[in-house]
Amino acid sequence: MRWFYGVTAMMVGLVLWQAIVWITGVPKFILPSPLQVAEAAYTSRALIAEHAIVTITEVIIGLLIGTVLGAVTAIQLAGSQTLQRLMLPILVFTQAVPVFALAPILTLWFGYGMASKIVMAVLIIYFPVTSAFHDGLSRVDTGLIDLARTMGATKNQIMRRIRIPHALPSLATGMRLAAVYAPIGAVIGEWVGSSEGLGYLMLLASGRVKIDLMFASLITLAIITVILHTAVGILADRLSRYAQGVTA
């Protein structure tokens, strides 16, 4: 039912978009119609696919690295009060710096290839994953922890068998956010400096006044993001069900 409403809303939006273009007669180089965008997507399907593969690769690698780093950081922070007092203010402070502003620096350091875009994706998802998982690890019922301690459980055993399983739903929430943010980071990196990827293709199309191709690239990116978010959501749901089974 959720998919039905989503598809219906999308179809209504496309019809309204097409109607606005027909009624106003707005030029193609300002706002192409959905039919013109679809035609451009079909005509340039090989070009779009070539650049989409690059962006998908950057996003998936960045998502994997960012999620692992964020999860490991959250576990380390939750396991050490000293490290938590030292690192949390630094992590919060780093969020005051717009990640987008780092794109030129990352391009300078890592070059115009995939590396700088992957790092950009990692940076943009690292804090949400760390914050969500750390929050989950910090909210575990203290009664369970105290009971485990009275039974002789070590700090590591408590972390592995109680805190992490109970915090998996929070990690799942962070992963869902990361699935949306990672494509943004990759595309921002492609805008700043790249010769491939959907972000680069959008700039190229805009510079050549091929606005229909630019819209086709943008819609392709949106579709990729929705598919990635759905896939990560399925994985996150399984994590949550696993956590419920372990902690039941």
PDB file of C-alpha atoms in Angstrom:
ATOM      1  CA  MET A   1       0.000   0.000   0.000  1.00  0.00           C
ATOM      2  CA  ARG A   2       2.884   2.337   0.765  1.00  0.00           C
ATOM      3  CA  TRP A   3       4.280   1.714  -2.727  1.00  0.00           C
ATOM      4  CA  PHE A   4       0.848   2.382  -4.249  1.00  0.00           C
ATOM      5  CA  TYR A   5       0.627   5.824  -2.674  1.00  0.00           C
ATOM      6  CA  GLY A   6       4.200   6.612  -3.667  1.00  0.00           C
ATOM      7  CA  VAL A   7       3.692   5.603  -7.301  1.00  0.00           C
ATOM      8  CA  THR A   8       0.373   7.462  -7.438  1.00  0.00           C
ATOM      9  CA  ALA A   9       1.957  10.644  -6.088  1.00  0.00           C
ATOM     10  CA  MET A  10       4.781  10.341  -8.618  1.00  0.00           C
ATOM     11  CA  MET A  11       2.352   9.875 -11.526  1.00  0.00           C
ATOM     12  CA  VAL A  12       0.283  12.868 -10.424  1.00  0.00           C
ATOM     13  CA  GLY A  13       3.466  14.932 -10.201  1.00  0.00           C
ATOM     14  CA  LEU A  14       4.508  13.929 -13.725  1.00  0.00           C
ATOM     15  CA  VAL A  15       1.067  14.785 -15.125  1.00  0.00           C
ATOM     16  CA  LEU A  16       1.133  18.204 -13.429  1.00  0.00           C
ATOM     17  CA  TRP A  17       4.669  18.800 -14.703  1.00  0.00           C
ATOM     18  CA  GLN A  18       3.646  17.941 -18.270  1.00  0.00           C
ATOM     19  CA  ALA A  19       0.522  20.116 -17.992  1.00  0.00           C
ATOM     20  CA  ILE A  20       2.500  23.111 -16.727  1.00  0.00           C
ATOM     21  CA  VAL A  21       4.922  22.866 -19.655  1.00  0.00           C
ATOM     22  CA  TRP A  22       2.059  22.571 -22.169  1.00  0.00           C
ATOM     23  CA  ILE A  23       0.004  25.411 -20.678  1.00  0.00           C
ATOM     24  CA  THR A  24       2.826  27.900 -20.102  1.00  0.00           C
ATOM     25  CA  GLY A  25       4.817  27.031 -23.207  1.00  0.00           C
ATOM     26  CA  VAL A  26       8.042  27.327 -21.197  1.00  0.00           C
ATOM     27  CA  PRO A  27      11.111  26.773 -23.417  1.00  0.00           C
ATOM     28  CA  LYS A  28      12.828  23.395 -23.354  1.00  0.00           C
ATOM     29  CA  PHE A  29      16.118  24.954 -22.243  1.00  0.00           C
ATOM     30  CA  ILE A  30      14.423  26.235 -19.077  1.00  0.00           C
ATOM     31  CA  LEU A  31      12.089  23.372 -18.168  1.00  0.00           C
ATOM     32  CA  PRO A  32      11.783  20.333 -20.434  1.00  0.00           C
ATOM     33  CA  SER A  33       8.649  18.225 -20.222  1.00  0.00           C
ATOM     34  CA  PRO A  34       8.688  14.701 -18.766  1.00  0.00           C
ATOM     35  CA  LEU A  35       8.293  13.323 -22.299  1.00  0.00           C
ATOM     36  CA  GLN A  36      11.350  15.274 -23.475  1.00  0.00           C
ATOM     37  CA  VAL A  37      13.322  14.064 -20.452  1.00  0.00           C
ATOM     38  CA  ALA A  38      12.263  10.475 -21.158  1.00  0.00           C
ATOM     39  CA  GLU A  39      13.332  10.875 -24.789  1.00  0.00           C
ATOM     40  CA  ALA A  40      16.721  12.255 -23.715  1.00  0.00           C
ATOM     41  CA  ALA A  41      17.138   9.396 -21.234  1.00  0.00           C
ATOM     42  CA  TYR A  42      16.415   6.817 -23.920  1.00  0.00           C
ATOM     43  CA  THR A  43      18.614   8.487 -26.543  1.00  0.00           C
ATOM     44  CA  SER A  44      21.538   8.866 -24.107  1.00  0.00           C
ATOM     45  CA  ARG A  45      20.906   5.656 -22.154  1.00  0.00           C
ATOM     46  CA  ALA A  46      24.404   4.269 -22.802  1.00  0.00           C
ATOM     47  CA  LEU A  47      26.046   7.532 -21.699  1.00  0.00           C
ATOM     48  CA  ILE A  48      23.883   7.775 -18.583  1.00  0.00           C
ATOM     49  CA  ALA A  49      24.539   4.119 -17.699  1.00  0.00           C
ATOM     50  CA  GLU A  50      28.292   4.607 -18.076  1.00  0.00           C
ATOM     51  CA  HIS A  51      28.340   7.533 -15.654  1.00  0.00           C
ATOM     52  CA  ALA A  52      25.772   5.940 -13.329  1.00  0.00           C
ATOM     53  CA  ILE A  53      28.026   2.911 -12.798  1.00  0.00           C
ATOM     54  CA  VAL A  54      30.795   5.228 -11.595  1.00  0.00           C
ATOM     55  CA  THR A  55      28.517   7.017  -9.132  1.00  0.00           C
ATOM     56  CA  ILE A  56      27.003   3.750  -7.865  1.00  0.00           C
ATOM     57  CA  THR A  57      30.491   2.354  -7.234  1.00  0.00           C
ATOM     58  CA  GLU A  58      31.529   5.478  -5.314  1.00  0.00           C
ATOM     59  CA  VAL A  59      28.343   5.441  -3.250  1.00  0.00           C
ATOM     60  CA  ILE A  60      28.441   1.742  -2.323  1.00  0.00           C
ATOM     61  CA  ILE A  61      32.120   1.799  -1.346  1.00  0.00           C
ATOM     62  CA  GLY A  62      31.638   5.021   0.616  1.00  0.00           C
ATOM     63  CA  LEU A  63      28.553   3.609   2.328  1.00  0.00           C
ATOM     64  CA  LEU A  64      30.349   0.433   3.390  1.00  0.00           C
ATOM     65  CA  ILE A  65      33.448   2.233   4.671  1.00  0.00           C
ATOM     66  CA  GLY A  66      31.470   4.995   6.396  1.00  0.00           C
ATOM     67  CA  THR A  67      29.125   2.548   8.116  1.00  0.00           C
ATOM     68  CA  VAL A  68      31.960   0.336   9.379  1.00  0.00           C
ATOM     69  CA  LEU A  69      34.006   3.312  10.613  1.00  0.00           C
ATOM     70  CA  GLY A  70      30.958   4.877  12.252  1.00  0.00           C
ATOM     71  CA  ALA A  71      29.976   1.626  13.990  1.00  0.00           C
ATOM     72  CA  VAL A  72      33.513   0.970  15.245  1.00  0.00           C
ATOM     73  CA  THR A  73      33.818   4.546  16.514  1.00  0.00           C
ATOM     74  CA  ALA A  74      30.483   4.310  18.339  1.00  0.00           C
ATOM     75  CA  ILE A  75      31.525   1.068  20.050  1.00  0.00           C
ATOM     76  CA  GLN A  76      34.838   2.561  21.137  1.00  0.00           C
ATOM     77  CA  LEU A  77      33.138   5.688  22.486  1.00  0.00           C
ATOM     78  CA  ALA A  78      30.512   3.666  24.358  1.00  0.00           C
ATOM     79  CA  GLY A  79      33.203   1.464  25.884  1.00  0.00           C
ATOM     80  CA  SER A  80      35.344   4.271  27.273  1.00  0.00           C
ATOM     81  CA  GLN A  81      34.096   7.278  29.229  1.00  0.00           C
ATOM     82  CA  THR A  82      37.488   8.945  28.858  1.00  0.00           C
ATOM     83  CA  LEU A  83      37.474   8.540  25.081  1.00  0.00           C
ATOM     84  CA  GLN A  84      33.865   9.695  24.986  1.00  0.00           C
ATOM     85  CA  ARG A  85      34.628  12.909  26.868  1.00  0.00           C
ATOM     86  CA  LEU A  86      37.605  13.527  24.605  1.00  0.00           C
ATOM     87  CA  MET A  87      36.151  12.656  21.204  1.00  0.00           C
ATOM     88  CA  LEU A  88      32.465  13.612  21.306  1.00  0.00           C
ATOM     89  CA  PRO A  89      33.097  17.385  21.454  1.00  0.00           C
ATOM     90  CA  ILE A  90      35.541  17.026  18.556  1.00  0.00           C
ATOM     91  CA  LEU A  91      33.007  15.078  16.489  1.00  0.00           C
ATOM     92  CA  VAL A  92      30.314  17.660  17.182  1.00  0.00           C
ATOM     93  CA  PHE A  93      32.720  20.496  16.330  1.00  0.00           C
ATOM     94  CA  THR A  94      33.583  18.909  12.996  1.00  0.00           C
ATOM     95  CA  GLN A  95      29.902  19.069  12.053  1.00  0.00           C
ATOM     96  CA  ALA A  96      30.114  22.864  12.248  1.00  0.00           C
ATOM     97  CA  VAL A  97      32.325  22.718   9.145  1.00  0.00           C
ATOM     98  CA  PRO A  98      30.181  22.212   6.013  1.00  0.00           C
ATOM     99  CA  VAL A  99      31.300  18.936   4.490  1.00  0.00           C
ATOM    100  CA  PHE A 100      30.637  20.386   1.044  1.00  0.00           C
ATOM    101  CA  ALA A 101      33.325  22.996   1.675  1.00  0.00           C
ATOM    102  CA  LEU A 102      35.880  20.192   2.002  1.00  0.00           C
ATOM    103  CA  ALA A 103      35.264  18.932  -1.543  1.00  0.00           C
ATOM    104  CA  PRO A 104      37.925  21.151  -3.193  1.00  0.00           C
ATOM    105  CA  ILE A 105      40.476  20.140  -0.544  1.00  0.00           C
ATOM    106  CA  LEU A 106      39.683  16.442  -0.971  1.00  0.00           C
ATOM    107  CA  THR A 107      40.041  16.796  -4.731  1.00  0.00           C
ATOM    108  CA  LEU A 108      43.425  18.448  -4.209  1.00  0.00           C
ATOM    109  CA  TRP A 109      44.575  15.682  -1.844  1.00  0.00           C
ATOM    110  CA  PHE A 110      43.104  12.611  -3.548  1.00  0.00           C
ATOM    111  CA  GLY A 111      42.887  13.732  -7.165  1.00  0.00           C
ATOM    112  CA  TYR A 112      40.073  13.722  -9.697  1.00  0.00           C
ATOM    113  CA  GLY A 113      39.419   9.980  -9.553  1.00  0.00           C
ATOM    114  CA  MET A 114      37.011   7.964  -7.424  1.00  0.00           C
ATOM    115  CA  ALA A 115      39.036   8.278  -4.217  1.00  0.00           C
ATOM    116  CA  SER A 116      38.043  11.880  -3.433  1.00  0.00           C
ATOM    117  CA  LYS A 117      34.347  11.118  -4.053  1.00  0.00           C
ATOM    118  CA  ILE A 118      34.452   8.017  -1.865  1.00  0.00           C
ATOM    119  CA  VAL A 119      36.084  10.008   0.939  1.00  0.00           C
ATOM    120  CA  MET A 120      33.407  12.678   0.518  1.00  0.00           C
ATOM    121  CA  ALA A 121      30.662  10.060   0.829  1.00  0.00           C
ATOM    122  CA  VAL A 122      32.371   8.563   3.897  1.00  0.00           C
ATOM    123  CA  LEU A 123      32.646  11.946   5.614  1.00  0.00           C
ATOM    124  CA  ILE A 124      29.029  12.874   5.011  1.00  0.00           C
ATOM    125  CA  ILE A 125      27.639   9.623   6.487  1.00  0.00           C
ATOM    126  CA  TYR A 126      30.220   9.000   9.210  1.00  0.00           C
ATOM    127  CA  PHE A 127      28.674  11.256  11.858  1.00  0.00           C
ATOM    128  CA  PRO A 128      25.020  10.162  11.391  1.00  0.00           C
ATOM    129  CA  VAL A 129      25.996   6.492  11.709  1.00  0.00           C
ATOM    130  CA  THR A 130      28.283   7.142  14.685  1.00  0.00           C
ATOM    131  CA  SER A 131      25.715   9.322  16.441  1.00  0.00           C
ATOM    132  CA  ALA A 132      22.777   6.945  15.913  1.00  0.00           C
ATOM    133  CA  PHE A 133      24.654   3.799  16.984  1.00  0.00           C
ATOM    134  CA  HIS A 134      26.308   5.507  19.964  1.00  0.00           C
ATOM    135  CA  ASP A 135      22.914   6.760  21.108  1.00  0.00           C
ATOM    136  CA  GLY A 136      21.585   3.206  20.930  1.00  0.00           C
ATOM    137  CA  LEU A 137      24.548   1.802  22.841  1.00  0.00           C
ATOM    138  CA  SER A 138      24.075   4.453  25.537  1.00  0.00           C
ATOM    139  CA  ARG A 139      20.364   3.737  26.018  1.00  0.00           C
ATOM    140  CA  VAL A 140      20.625   0.053  26.911  1.00  0.00           C
ATOM    141  CA  ASP A 141      18.740  -0.824  30.095  1.00  0.00           C
ATOM    142  CA  THR A 142      21.210  -0.372  32.948  1.00  0.00           C
ATOM    143  CA  GLY A 143      19.400  -3.108  34.875  1.00  0.00           C
ATOM    144  CA  LEU A 144      20.525  -5.683  32.310  1.00  0.00           C
ATOM    145  CA  ILE A 145      24.093  -4.421  32.497  1.00  0.00           C
ATOM    146  CA  ASP A 146      24.107  -4.507  36.311  1.00  0.00           C
ATOM    147  CA  LEU A 147      22.672  -8.034  36.273  1.00  0.00           C
ATOM    148  CA  ALA A 148      25.364  -9.177  33.846  1.00  0.00           C
ATOM    149  CA  ARG A 149      28.059  -7.656  36.059  1.00  0.00           C
ATOM    150  CA  THR A 150      26.761  -9.457  39.134  1.00  0.00           C
ATOM    151  CA  MET A 151      27.007 -12.703  37.140  1.00  0.00           C
ATOM    152  CA  GLY A 152      30.670 -12.013  36.420  1.00  0.00           C
ATOM    153  CA  ALA A 153      30.397 -10.789  32.810  1.00  0.00           C
ATOM    154  CA  THR A 154      33.374  -8.784  31.597  1.00  0.00           C
ATOM    155  CA  LYS A 155      33.154  -5.386  29.928  1.00  0.00           C
ATOM    156  CA  ASN A 156      33.734  -6.914  26.494  1.00  0.00           C
ATOM    157  CA  GLN A 157      31.114  -9.617  27.071  1.00  0.00           C
ATOM    158  CA  ILE A 158      28.555  -7.001  28.094  1.00  0.00           C
ATOM    159  CA  MET A 159      29.333  -5.002  24.971  1.00  0.00           C
ATOM    160  CA  ARG A 160      29.099  -8.008  22.637  1.00  0.00           C
ATOM    161  CA  ARG A 161      26.129  -9.807  24.162  1.00  0.00           C
ATOM    162  CA  ILE A 162      23.974  -7.009  25.574  1.00  0.00           C
ATOM    163  CA  ARG A 163      24.784  -3.505  24.364  1.00  0.00           C
ATOM    164  CA  ILE A 164      25.458  -4.178  20.670  1.00  0.00           C
ATOM    165  CA  PRO A 165      22.402  -6.448  20.098  1.00  0.00           C
ATOM    166  CA  HIS A 166      20.117  -3.936  21.840  1.00  0.00           C
ATOM    167  CA  ALA A 167      21.583  -1.055  19.797  1.00  0.00           C
ATOM    168  CA  LEU A 168      21.237  -2.699  16.368  1.00  0.00           C
ATOM    169  CA  PRO A 169      17.903  -0.929  15.630  1.00  0.00           C
ATOM    170  CA  SER A 170      19.675   2.397  16.195  1.00  0.00           C
ATOM    171  CA  LEU A 171      22.443   1.322  13.818  1.00  0.00           C
ATOM    172  CA  ALA A 172      19.725   0.452  11.305  1.00  0.00           C
ATOM    173  CA  THR A 173      18.373   4.000  11.585  1.00  0.00           C
ATOM    174  CA  GLY A 174      21.831   5.410  10.934  1.00  0.00           C
ATOM    175  CA  MET A 175      22.234   3.149   7.911  1.00  0.00           C
ATOM    176  CA  ARG A 176      18.966   4.395   6.423  1.00  0.00           C
ATOM    177  CA  LEU A 177      20.166   7.993   6.756  1.00  0.00           C
ATOM    178  CA  ALA A 178      23.529   7.039   5.281  1.00  0.00           C
ATOM    179  CA  ALA A 179      21.850   5.522   2.220  1.00  0.00           C
ATOM    180  CA  VAL A 180      20.337   8.930   1.443  1.00  0.00           C
ATOM    181  CA  TYR A 181      23.395  11.038   2.302  1.00  0.00           C
ATOM    182  CA  ALA A 182      26.045   8.960   0.519  1.00  0.00           C
ATOM    183  CA  PRO A 183      24.868   9.803  -3.039  1.00  0.00           C
ATOM    184  CA  ILE A 184      24.820  13.490  -2.100  1.00  0.00           C
ATOM    185  CA  GLY A 185      28.451  13.339  -0.984  1.00  0.00           C
ATOM    186  CA  ALA A 186      29.562  11.501  -4.116  1.00  0.00           C
ATOM    187  CA  VAL A 187      27.785  13.904  -6.476  1.00  0.00           C
ATOM    188  CA  ILE A 188      29.108  16.989  -4.677  1.00  0.00           C
ATOM    189  CA  GLY A 189      32.603  15.587  -5.160  1.00  0.00           C
ATOM    190  CA  GLU A 190      31.871  15.013  -8.856  1.00  0.00           C
ATOM    191  CA  TRP A 191      30.674  18.594  -9.229  1.00  0.00           C
ATOM    192  CA  VAL A 192      33.883  19.991  -7.788  1.00  0.00           C
ATOM    193  CA  GLY A 193      36.308  17.952  -9.843  1.00  0.00           C
ATOM    194  CA  SER A 194      35.698  14.891 -11.974  1.00  0.00           C
ATOM    195  CA  SER A 195      35.485  13.653 -15.535  1.00  0.00           C
ATOM    196  CA  GLU A 196      32.942  10.911 -14.849  1.00  0.00           C
ATOM    197  CA  GLY A 197      29.866  10.215 -12.775  1.00  0.00           C
ATOM    198  CA  LEU A 198      26.305  11.547 -12.808  1.00  0.00           C
ATOM    199  CA  GLY A 199      27.331  14.775 -11.093  1.00  0.00           C
ATOM    200  CA  TYR A 200      29.838  15.459 -13.853  1.00  0.00           C
ATOM    201  CA  LEU A 201      27.258  14.540 -16.513  1.00  0.00           C
ATOM    202  CA  MET A 202      24.797  17.043 -15.018  1.00  0.00           C
ATOM    203  CA  LEU A 203      27.364  19.829 -15.216  1.00  0.00           C
ATOM    204  CA  LEU A 204      28.342  18.809 -18.738  1.00  0.00           C
ATOM    205  CA  ALA A 205      24.712  18.792 -19.880  1.00  0.00           C
ATOM    206  CA  SER A 206      24.040  22.149 -18.226  1.00  0.00           C
ATOM    207  CA  GLY A 207      27.075  23.719 -19.894  1.00  0.00           C
ATOM    208  CA  ARG A 208      25.864  22.497 -23.292  1.00  0.00           C
ATOM    209  CA  VAL A 209      22.290  23.665 -22.536  1.00  0.00           C
ATOM    210  CA  LYS A 210      21.010  20.087 -22.722  1.00  0.00           C
ATOM    211  CA  ILE A 211      18.627  20.587 -19.828  1.00  0.00           C
ATOM    212  CA  ASP A 212      16.643  17.488 -20.749  1.00  0.00           C
ATOM    213  CA  LEU A 213      19.783  15.364 -20.331  1.00  0.00           C
ATOM    214  CA  MET A 214      20.547  17.131 -17.055  1.00  0.00           C
ATOM    215  CA  PHE A 215      17.070  16.265 -15.761  1.00  0.00           C
ATOM    216  CA  ALA A 216      17.471  12.687 -16.999  1.00  0.00           C
ATOM    217  CA  SER A 217      20.740  12.391 -15.053  1.00  0.00           C
ATOM    218  CA  LEU A 218      19.128  13.896 -11.957  1.00  0.00           C
ATOM    219  CA  ILE A 219      16.179  11.503 -12.114  1.00  0.00           C
ATOM    220  CA  THR A 220      18.577   8.587 -12.609  1.00  0.00           C
ATOM    221  CA  LEU A 221      20.398   9.653  -9.434  1.00  0.00           C
ATOM    222  CA  ALA A 222      17.088   9.871  -7.570  1.00  0.00           C
ATOM    223  CA  ILE A 223      16.122   6.362  -8.715  1.00  0.00           C
ATOM    224  CA  ILE A 224      19.507   5.009  -7.604  1.00  0.00           C
ATOM    225  CA  THR A 225      19.054   6.656  -4.194  1.00  0.00           C
ATOM    226  CA  VAL A 226      15.556   5.195  -3.766  1.00  0.00           C
ATOM    227  CA  ILE A 227      16.750   1.699  -4.711  1.00  0.00           C
ATOM    228  CA  LEU A 228      19.739   1.971  -2.365  1.00  0.00           C
ATOM    229  CA  HIS A 229      17.559   3.268   0.469  1.00  0.00           C
ATOM    230  CA  THR A 230      15.113   0.400  -0.074  1.00  0.00           C
ATOM    231  CA  ALA A 231      17.899  -2.206  -0.109  1.00  0.00           C
ATOM    232  CA  VAL A 232      19.487  -0.777   3.028  1.00  0.00           C
ATOM    233  CA  GLY A 233      16.043  -0.588   4.628  1.00  0.00           C
ATOM    234  CA  ILE A 234      15.532  -4.325   4.024  1.00  0.00           C
ATOM    235  CA  LEU A 235      18.920  -5.048   5.598  1.00  0.00           C
ATOM    236  CA  ALA A 236      18.133  -2.709   8.484  1.00  0.00           C
ATOM    237  CA  ASP A 237      14.808  -4.461   9.114  1.00  0.00           C
ATOM    238  CA  ARG A 238      16.605  -7.797   9.273  1.00  0.00           C
ATOM    239  CA  LEU A 239      19.073  -6.332  11.756  1.00  0.00           C
ATOM    240  CA  SER A 240      16.188  -5.107  13.888  1.00  0.00           C
ATOM    241  CA  ARG A 241      14.444  -8.502  13.782  1.00  0.00           C
ATOM    242  CA  TYR A 242      17.714 -10.204  14.672  1.00  0.00           C
ATOM    243  CA  ALA A 243      18.124  -7.837  17.607  1.00  0.00           C
ATOM    244  CA  GLN A 244      14.596  -8.615  18.808  1.00  0.00           C
ATOM    245  CA  GLY A 245      15.338 -12.337  18.634  1.00  0.00           C
ATOM    246  CA  VAL A 246      18.611 -11.993  20.526  1.00  0.00           C
ATOM    247  CA  THR A 247      17.274  -9.666  23.210  1.00  0.00           C
ATOM    248  CA  ALA A 248      13.897 -11.396  23.680  1.00  0.00           C
TER     249      ALA A 248
END
